[in-house]
Short mmCIF file of C-alpha atoms in Angstrom, two decimals:
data_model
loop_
_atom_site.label_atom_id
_atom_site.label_comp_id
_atom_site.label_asym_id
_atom_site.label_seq_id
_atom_site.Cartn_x
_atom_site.Cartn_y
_atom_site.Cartn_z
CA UNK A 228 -5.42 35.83 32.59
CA UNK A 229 -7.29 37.85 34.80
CA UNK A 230 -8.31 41.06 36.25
CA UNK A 231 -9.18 41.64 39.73
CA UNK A 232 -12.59 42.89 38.55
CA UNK A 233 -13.15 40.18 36.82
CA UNK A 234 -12.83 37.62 39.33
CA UNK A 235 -15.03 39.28 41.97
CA UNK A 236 -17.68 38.86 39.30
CA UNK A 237 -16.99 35.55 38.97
CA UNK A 238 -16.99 34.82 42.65
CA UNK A 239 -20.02 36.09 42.98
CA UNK A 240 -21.60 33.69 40.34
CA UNK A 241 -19.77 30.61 41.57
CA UNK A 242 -20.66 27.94 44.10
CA UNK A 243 -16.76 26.62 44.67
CA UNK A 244 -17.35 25.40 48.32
CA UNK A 245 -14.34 23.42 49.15
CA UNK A 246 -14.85 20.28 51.83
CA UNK A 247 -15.55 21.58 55.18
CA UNK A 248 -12.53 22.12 57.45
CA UNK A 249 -12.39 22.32 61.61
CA UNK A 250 -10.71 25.11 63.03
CA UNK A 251 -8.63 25.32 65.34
CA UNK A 252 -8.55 28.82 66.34
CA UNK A 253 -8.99 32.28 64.77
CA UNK A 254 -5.99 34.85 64.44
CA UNK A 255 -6.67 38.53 63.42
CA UNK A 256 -5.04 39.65 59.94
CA UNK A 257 -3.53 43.10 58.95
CA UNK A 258 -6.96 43.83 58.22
CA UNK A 259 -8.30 43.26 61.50
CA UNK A 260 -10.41 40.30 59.69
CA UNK A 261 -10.69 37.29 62.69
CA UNK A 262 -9.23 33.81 60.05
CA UNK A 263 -10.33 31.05 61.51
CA UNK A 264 -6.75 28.91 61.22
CA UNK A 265 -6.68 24.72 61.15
CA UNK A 266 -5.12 22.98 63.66
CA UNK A 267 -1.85 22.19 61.58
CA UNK A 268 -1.15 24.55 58.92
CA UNK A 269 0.59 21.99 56.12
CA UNK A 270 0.22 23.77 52.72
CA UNK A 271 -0.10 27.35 52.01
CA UNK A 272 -0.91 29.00 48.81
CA UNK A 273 0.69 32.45 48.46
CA UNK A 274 -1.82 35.03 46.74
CA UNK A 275 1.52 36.68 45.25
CA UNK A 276 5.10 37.29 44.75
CA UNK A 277 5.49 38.65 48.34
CA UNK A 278 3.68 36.29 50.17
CA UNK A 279 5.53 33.39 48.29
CA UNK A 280 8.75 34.63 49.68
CA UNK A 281 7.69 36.10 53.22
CA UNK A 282 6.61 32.64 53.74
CA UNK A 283 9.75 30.96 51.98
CA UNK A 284 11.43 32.61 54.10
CA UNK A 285 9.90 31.51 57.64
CA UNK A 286 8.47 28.26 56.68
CA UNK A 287 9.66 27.43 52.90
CA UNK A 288 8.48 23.83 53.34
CA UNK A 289 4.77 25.01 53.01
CA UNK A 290 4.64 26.75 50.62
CA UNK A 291 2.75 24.76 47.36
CA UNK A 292 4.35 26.82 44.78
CA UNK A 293 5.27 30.31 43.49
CA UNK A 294 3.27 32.65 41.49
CA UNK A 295 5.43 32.40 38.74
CA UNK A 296 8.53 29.33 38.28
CA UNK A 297 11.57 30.64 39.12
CA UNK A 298 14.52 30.46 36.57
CA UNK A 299 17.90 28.06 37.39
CA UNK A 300 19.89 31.21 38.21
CA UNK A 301 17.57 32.23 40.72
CA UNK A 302 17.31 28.52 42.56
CA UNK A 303 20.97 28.69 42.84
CA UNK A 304 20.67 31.29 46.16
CA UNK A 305 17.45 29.31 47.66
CA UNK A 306 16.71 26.00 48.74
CA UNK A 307 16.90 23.71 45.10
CA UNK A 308 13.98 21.37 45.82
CA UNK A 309 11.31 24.34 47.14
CA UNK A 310 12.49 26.77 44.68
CA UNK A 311 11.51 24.28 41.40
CA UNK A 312 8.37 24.02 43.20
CA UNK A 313 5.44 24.50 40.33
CA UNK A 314 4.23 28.29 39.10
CA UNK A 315 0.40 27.95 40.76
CA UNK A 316 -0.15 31.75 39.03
CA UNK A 317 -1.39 34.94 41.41
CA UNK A 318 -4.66 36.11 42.97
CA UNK A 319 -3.62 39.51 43.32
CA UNK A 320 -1.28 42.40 41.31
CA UNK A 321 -0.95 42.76 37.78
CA UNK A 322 -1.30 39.83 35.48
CA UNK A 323 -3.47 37.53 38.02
CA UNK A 324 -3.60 34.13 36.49
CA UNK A 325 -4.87 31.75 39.51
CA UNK A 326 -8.32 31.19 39.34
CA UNK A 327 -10.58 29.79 42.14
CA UNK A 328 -10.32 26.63 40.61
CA UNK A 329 -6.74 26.28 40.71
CA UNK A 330 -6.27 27.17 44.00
CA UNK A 331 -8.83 24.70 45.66
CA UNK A 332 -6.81 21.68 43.31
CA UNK A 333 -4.18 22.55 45.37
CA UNK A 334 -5.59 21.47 48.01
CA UNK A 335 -4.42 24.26 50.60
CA UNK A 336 -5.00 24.81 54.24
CA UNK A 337 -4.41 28.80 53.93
CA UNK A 338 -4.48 31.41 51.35
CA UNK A 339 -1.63 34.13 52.33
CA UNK A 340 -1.66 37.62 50.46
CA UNK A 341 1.02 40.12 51.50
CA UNK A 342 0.22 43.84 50.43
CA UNK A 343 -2.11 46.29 50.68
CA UNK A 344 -4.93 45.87 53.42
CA UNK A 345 -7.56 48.37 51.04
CA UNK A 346 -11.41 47.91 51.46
CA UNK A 347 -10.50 46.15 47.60
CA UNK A 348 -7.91 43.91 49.17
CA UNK A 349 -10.41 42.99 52.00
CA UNK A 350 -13.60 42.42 50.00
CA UNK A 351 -11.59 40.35 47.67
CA UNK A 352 -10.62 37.84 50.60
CA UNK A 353 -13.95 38.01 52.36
CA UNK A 354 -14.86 36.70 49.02
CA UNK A 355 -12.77 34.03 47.97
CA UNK A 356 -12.87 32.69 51.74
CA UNK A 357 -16.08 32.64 51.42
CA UNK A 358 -16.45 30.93 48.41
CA UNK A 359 -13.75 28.19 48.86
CA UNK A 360 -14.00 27.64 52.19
CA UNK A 361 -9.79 28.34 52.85
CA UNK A 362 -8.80 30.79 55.15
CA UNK A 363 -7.40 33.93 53.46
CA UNK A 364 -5.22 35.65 55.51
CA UNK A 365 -3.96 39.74 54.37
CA UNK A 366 -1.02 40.94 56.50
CA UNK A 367 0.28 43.91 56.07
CA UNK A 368 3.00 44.35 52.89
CA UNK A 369 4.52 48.17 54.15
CA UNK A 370 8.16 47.93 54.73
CA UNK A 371 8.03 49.48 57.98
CA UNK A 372 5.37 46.76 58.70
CA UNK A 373 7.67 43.95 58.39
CA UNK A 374 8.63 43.04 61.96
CA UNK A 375 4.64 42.71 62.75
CA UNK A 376 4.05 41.18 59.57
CA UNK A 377 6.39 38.17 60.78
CA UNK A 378 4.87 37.82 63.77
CA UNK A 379 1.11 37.60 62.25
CA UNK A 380 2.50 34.79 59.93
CA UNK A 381 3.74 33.28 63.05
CA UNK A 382 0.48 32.85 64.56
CA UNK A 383 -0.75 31.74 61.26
CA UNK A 384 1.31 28.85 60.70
CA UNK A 385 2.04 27.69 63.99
CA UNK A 386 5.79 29.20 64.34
CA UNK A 387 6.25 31.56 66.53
CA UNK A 388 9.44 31.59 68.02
CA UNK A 389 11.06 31.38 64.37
CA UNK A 390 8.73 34.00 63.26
CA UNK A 391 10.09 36.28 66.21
CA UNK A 392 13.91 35.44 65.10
CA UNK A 393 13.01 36.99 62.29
CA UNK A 394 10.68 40.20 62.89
CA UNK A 395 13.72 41.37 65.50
CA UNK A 396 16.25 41.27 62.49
CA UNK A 397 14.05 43.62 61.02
CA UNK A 398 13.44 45.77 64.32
CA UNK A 399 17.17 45.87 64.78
CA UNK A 400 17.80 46.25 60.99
CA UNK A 401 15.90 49.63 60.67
CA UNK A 402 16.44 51.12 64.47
CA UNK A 403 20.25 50.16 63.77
CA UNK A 404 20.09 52.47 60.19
CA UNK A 405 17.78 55.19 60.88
CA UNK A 406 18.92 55.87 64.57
CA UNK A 407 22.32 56.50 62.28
CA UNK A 408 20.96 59.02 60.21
CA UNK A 409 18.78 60.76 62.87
CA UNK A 410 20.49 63.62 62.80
CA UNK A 411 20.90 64.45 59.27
CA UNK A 412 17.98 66.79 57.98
CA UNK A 413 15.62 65.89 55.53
CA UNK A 414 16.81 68.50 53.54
CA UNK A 415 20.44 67.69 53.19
CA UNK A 416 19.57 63.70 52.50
CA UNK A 417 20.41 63.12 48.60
CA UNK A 418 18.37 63.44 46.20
CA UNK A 419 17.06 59.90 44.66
CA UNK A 420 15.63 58.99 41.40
CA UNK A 421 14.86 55.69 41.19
CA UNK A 422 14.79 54.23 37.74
CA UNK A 423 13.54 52.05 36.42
CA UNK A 424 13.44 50.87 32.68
CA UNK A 425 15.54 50.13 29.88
CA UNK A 426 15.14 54.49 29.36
CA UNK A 427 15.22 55.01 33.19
CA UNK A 428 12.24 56.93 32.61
CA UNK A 429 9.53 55.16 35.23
CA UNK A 430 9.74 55.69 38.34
CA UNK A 431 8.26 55.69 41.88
CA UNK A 432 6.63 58.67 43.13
CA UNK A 433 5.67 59.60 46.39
CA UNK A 434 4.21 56.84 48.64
CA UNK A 435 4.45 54.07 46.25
CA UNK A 436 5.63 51.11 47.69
CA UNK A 437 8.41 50.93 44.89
CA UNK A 438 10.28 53.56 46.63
CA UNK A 439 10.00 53.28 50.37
CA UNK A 440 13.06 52.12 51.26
CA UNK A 441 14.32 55.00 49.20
CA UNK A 442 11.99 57.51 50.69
CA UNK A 443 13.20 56.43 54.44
CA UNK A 444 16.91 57.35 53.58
CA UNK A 445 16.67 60.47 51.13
CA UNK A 446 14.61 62.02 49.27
CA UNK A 447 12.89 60.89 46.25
CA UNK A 448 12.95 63.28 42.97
CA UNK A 449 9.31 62.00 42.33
CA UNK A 450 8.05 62.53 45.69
CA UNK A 451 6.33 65.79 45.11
CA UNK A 452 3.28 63.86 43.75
CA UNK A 453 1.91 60.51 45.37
CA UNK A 454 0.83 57.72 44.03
CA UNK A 455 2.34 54.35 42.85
CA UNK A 456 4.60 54.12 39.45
CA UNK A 457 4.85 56.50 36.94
CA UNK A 458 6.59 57.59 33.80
CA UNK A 459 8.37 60.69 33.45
CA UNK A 460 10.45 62.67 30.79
CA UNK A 461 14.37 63.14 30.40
CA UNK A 462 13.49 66.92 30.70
CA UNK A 463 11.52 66.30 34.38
CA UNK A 464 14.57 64.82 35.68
CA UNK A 465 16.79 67.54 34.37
CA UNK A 466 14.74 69.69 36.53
CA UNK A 467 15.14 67.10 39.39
CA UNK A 468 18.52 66.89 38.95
CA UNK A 469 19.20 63.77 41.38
CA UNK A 470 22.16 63.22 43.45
CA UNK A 471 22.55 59.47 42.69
CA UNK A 472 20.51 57.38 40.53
CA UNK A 473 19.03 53.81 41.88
CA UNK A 474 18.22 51.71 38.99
CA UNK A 475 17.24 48.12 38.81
CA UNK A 476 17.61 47.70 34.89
CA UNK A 477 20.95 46.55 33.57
CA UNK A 478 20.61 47.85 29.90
CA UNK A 479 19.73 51.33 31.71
CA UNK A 480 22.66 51.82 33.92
CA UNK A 481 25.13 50.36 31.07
CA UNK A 482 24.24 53.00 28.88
CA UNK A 483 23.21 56.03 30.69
CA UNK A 484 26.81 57.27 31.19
CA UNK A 485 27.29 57.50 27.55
CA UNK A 486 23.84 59.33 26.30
CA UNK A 487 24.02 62.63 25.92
CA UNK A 488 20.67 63.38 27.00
CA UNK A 489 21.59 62.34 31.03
CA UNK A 490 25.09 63.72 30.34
CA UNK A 491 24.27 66.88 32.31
CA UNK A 492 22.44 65.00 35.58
CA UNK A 493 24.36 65.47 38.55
CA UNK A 494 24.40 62.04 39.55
CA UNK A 495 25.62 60.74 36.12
CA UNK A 496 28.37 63.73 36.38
CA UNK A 497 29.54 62.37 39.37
CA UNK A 498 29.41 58.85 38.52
CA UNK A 499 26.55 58.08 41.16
CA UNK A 500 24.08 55.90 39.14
CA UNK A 501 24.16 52.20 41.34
CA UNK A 502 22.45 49.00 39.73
CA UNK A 503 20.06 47.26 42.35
CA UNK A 504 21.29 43.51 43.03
CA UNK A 505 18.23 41.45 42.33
CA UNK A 506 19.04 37.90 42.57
CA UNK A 507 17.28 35.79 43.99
CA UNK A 508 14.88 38.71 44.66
CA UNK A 509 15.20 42.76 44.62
CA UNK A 510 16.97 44.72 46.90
CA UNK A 511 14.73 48.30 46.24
CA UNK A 512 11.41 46.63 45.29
CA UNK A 513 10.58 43.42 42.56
CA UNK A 514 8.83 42.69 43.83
CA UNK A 515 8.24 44.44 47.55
CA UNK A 516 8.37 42.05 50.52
CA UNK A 517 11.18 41.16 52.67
CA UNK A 518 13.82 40.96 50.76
CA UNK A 519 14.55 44.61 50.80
CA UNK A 520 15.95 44.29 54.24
CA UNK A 521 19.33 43.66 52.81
CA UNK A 522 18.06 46.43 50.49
CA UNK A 523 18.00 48.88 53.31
CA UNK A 524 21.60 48.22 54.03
CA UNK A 525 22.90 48.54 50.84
CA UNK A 526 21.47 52.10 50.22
CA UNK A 527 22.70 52.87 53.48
CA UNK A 528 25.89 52.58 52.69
CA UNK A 529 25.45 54.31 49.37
CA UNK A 530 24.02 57.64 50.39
CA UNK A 531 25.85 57.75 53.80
CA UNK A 532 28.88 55.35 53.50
CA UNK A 533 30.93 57.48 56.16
CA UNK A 534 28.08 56.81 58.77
CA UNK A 535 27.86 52.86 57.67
CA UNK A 536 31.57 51.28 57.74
CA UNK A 537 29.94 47.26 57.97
CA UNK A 538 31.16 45.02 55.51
CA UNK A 539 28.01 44.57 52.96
CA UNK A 540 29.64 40.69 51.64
CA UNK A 541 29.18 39.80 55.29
CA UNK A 542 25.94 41.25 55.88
CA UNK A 543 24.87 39.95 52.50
CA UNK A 544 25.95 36.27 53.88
CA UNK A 545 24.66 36.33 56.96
CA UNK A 546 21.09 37.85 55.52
CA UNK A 547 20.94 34.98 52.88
CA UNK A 548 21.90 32.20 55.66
CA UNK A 549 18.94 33.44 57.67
CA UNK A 550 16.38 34.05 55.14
CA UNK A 551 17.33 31.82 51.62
CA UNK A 552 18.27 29.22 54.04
CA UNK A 553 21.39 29.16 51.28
CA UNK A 554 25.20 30.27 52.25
CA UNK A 555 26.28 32.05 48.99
CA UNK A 556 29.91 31.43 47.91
CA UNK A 557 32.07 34.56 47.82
CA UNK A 558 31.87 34.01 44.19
CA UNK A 559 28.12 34.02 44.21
CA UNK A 560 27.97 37.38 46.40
CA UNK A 561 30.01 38.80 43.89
CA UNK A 562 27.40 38.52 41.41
CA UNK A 563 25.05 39.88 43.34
CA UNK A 564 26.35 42.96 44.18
CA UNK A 565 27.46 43.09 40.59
CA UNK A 566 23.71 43.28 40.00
CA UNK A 567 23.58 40.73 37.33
CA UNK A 568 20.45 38.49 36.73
#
């Protein structure tokens, strides 16, 4: 395993020149970096979790394999024979485990990363792209940056027009849902922790990419300081005081109605703490990429469910047709919303 430290050290020592390629053409990433792109785009290795499933869900044919193997319960909502494709580890985020090595074995025509487009992000694929000889491509991971995120890929890889299907689901997804609650002011939104945790007691605070779907539709407890994840105590979110809870860890929401510590929390009063679904992938963050566009809904129509009368099974079908390239059973969809693993 390594760090990200780490591995710009070691790039810097290493002569891993992969064969050289022809390009094609040159499209400009998130970070305003000109990739020079290959004619035909074939195999794509995803720098981490959501690149792997931006891609799977555009192009899930080329994509060599996910940063970590998912389990049997997962496959069951994706494609069978791309999901058992082989763990190839991560460049980027915690626990990276792909080294340069690895990757050029795999013999890919483009490295994708989907996240943060930081002066670290960029100097770590100047360097790799450099010292490989793959195009590394960073795209933008905010949520609000999906819809152009799509269409960067789509350039990319050679699909456009699908690409575009796509990026106006999410355009329509969040004009549709925040046009709705316009006119309700910031400060009568609920209040929203988001735990996370068998104790419930991490959380997102301001800014953190954890929270922003939360952040777009009320307010976030743990807003008042930015930053990315952080842990808190029972007695800070007494003070908060939250409206409605958000949590994406089962042993958490089973027991928090009966501990006396969160007995007096408004939103455990009032029978407002709502587990996450999370299969195949996270519908509030875990990780953050595109799947918390059926995410968006979902809270939607648990803050505001007066303002949002759609049926969520249906939306949940239709979202998992278009992007798992899977039709869950009503049986499946059950389980999902049930928020089991």
């Amino acid at each position: 395993m390594i760090d990200r430290r780490t591995l710009l050290a070691g790039l810097s020592a290493a002569a891993l020149i992969g064969p050289r390629r022809a390009f094609a053409a040159t499209v400009r990433d998130a970070a305003g970096r000109a990739v020079p792109i290959p004619a035909k785009v074939a195999r794509v290795f995803p720098a981490g979790p959501p690149a792997a499933i931006l891609l799977y869900t555009l192009a899930p044919e080329l994509l060599i394999g996910w940063p970590r193997a998912n389990r049997a319960e997962e496959c069951a909502y994706m494609l069978p024979d791309i999901c058992a494709r082989p763990e190839v580890g991560r460049i980027t985020g915690r626990g990276n485990t792909a080294n340069l090595e690895t990757v050029l074995a795999a013999k890919p025509d483009l490295i994708l990363d989907v996240g943060s487009t930081s002066a670290t992000f960029v100097s770590l694929a100047e360097k790799v792209q450099e010292q490989t000889g793959i195009p590394y491509a960073l795209l933008d991971g905010r949520f609000a940056g999906i819809a152009g995120t799509y269409r960067t890929l789509g350039e990319l890889i050679g699909r456009v027009e699908d690409a575009e299907k796509l990026a106006r689901y999410a355009e329509d997804t969040l004009k549709t849902i925040l046009d709705r609650i316009a006119p309700i002011a910031a400060g009568e939104r609920p209040k929203v922790y988001y735990a996370r945790g068998p104790r419930g007691l991490s959380t997102g605070i301001g800014g953190s990419i954890n929270v922003e779907t939360i952040e777009m539709l009320g307010r976030n407890v743990a807003g008042g300081t930015q930053g990315g994840l952080a842990n808190v105590s029972i007695e800070q979110v007494l003070v908060w005081n939250p409206d409605v809870i958000v949590t994406i860890d089962q042993e958490f929401a089973a027991n928090v109605r009966s501990d006396p510590a969160w007995a007096s929390v408004k939103a455990v009063r009032d029978n407002r703490v709502h587990l996450s679904p999370k299969m195949p992938f996270g519908w509030v963050d875990f990780p953050p990429s595109v799947n918390r566009l059926i995410g968006l809904w979902w809270l939607a129509k648990l803050l505001y469910p007066e303002r949002f009368p759609e049926d969520l099974r249906a939306l949940t079908s239709d979202f998992y047709s278009r992007f798992y390239h899977v039709t869950p059973t009503a049986a499946q969809i059950d389980h999902v919303l049930a928020g089991r693993d």
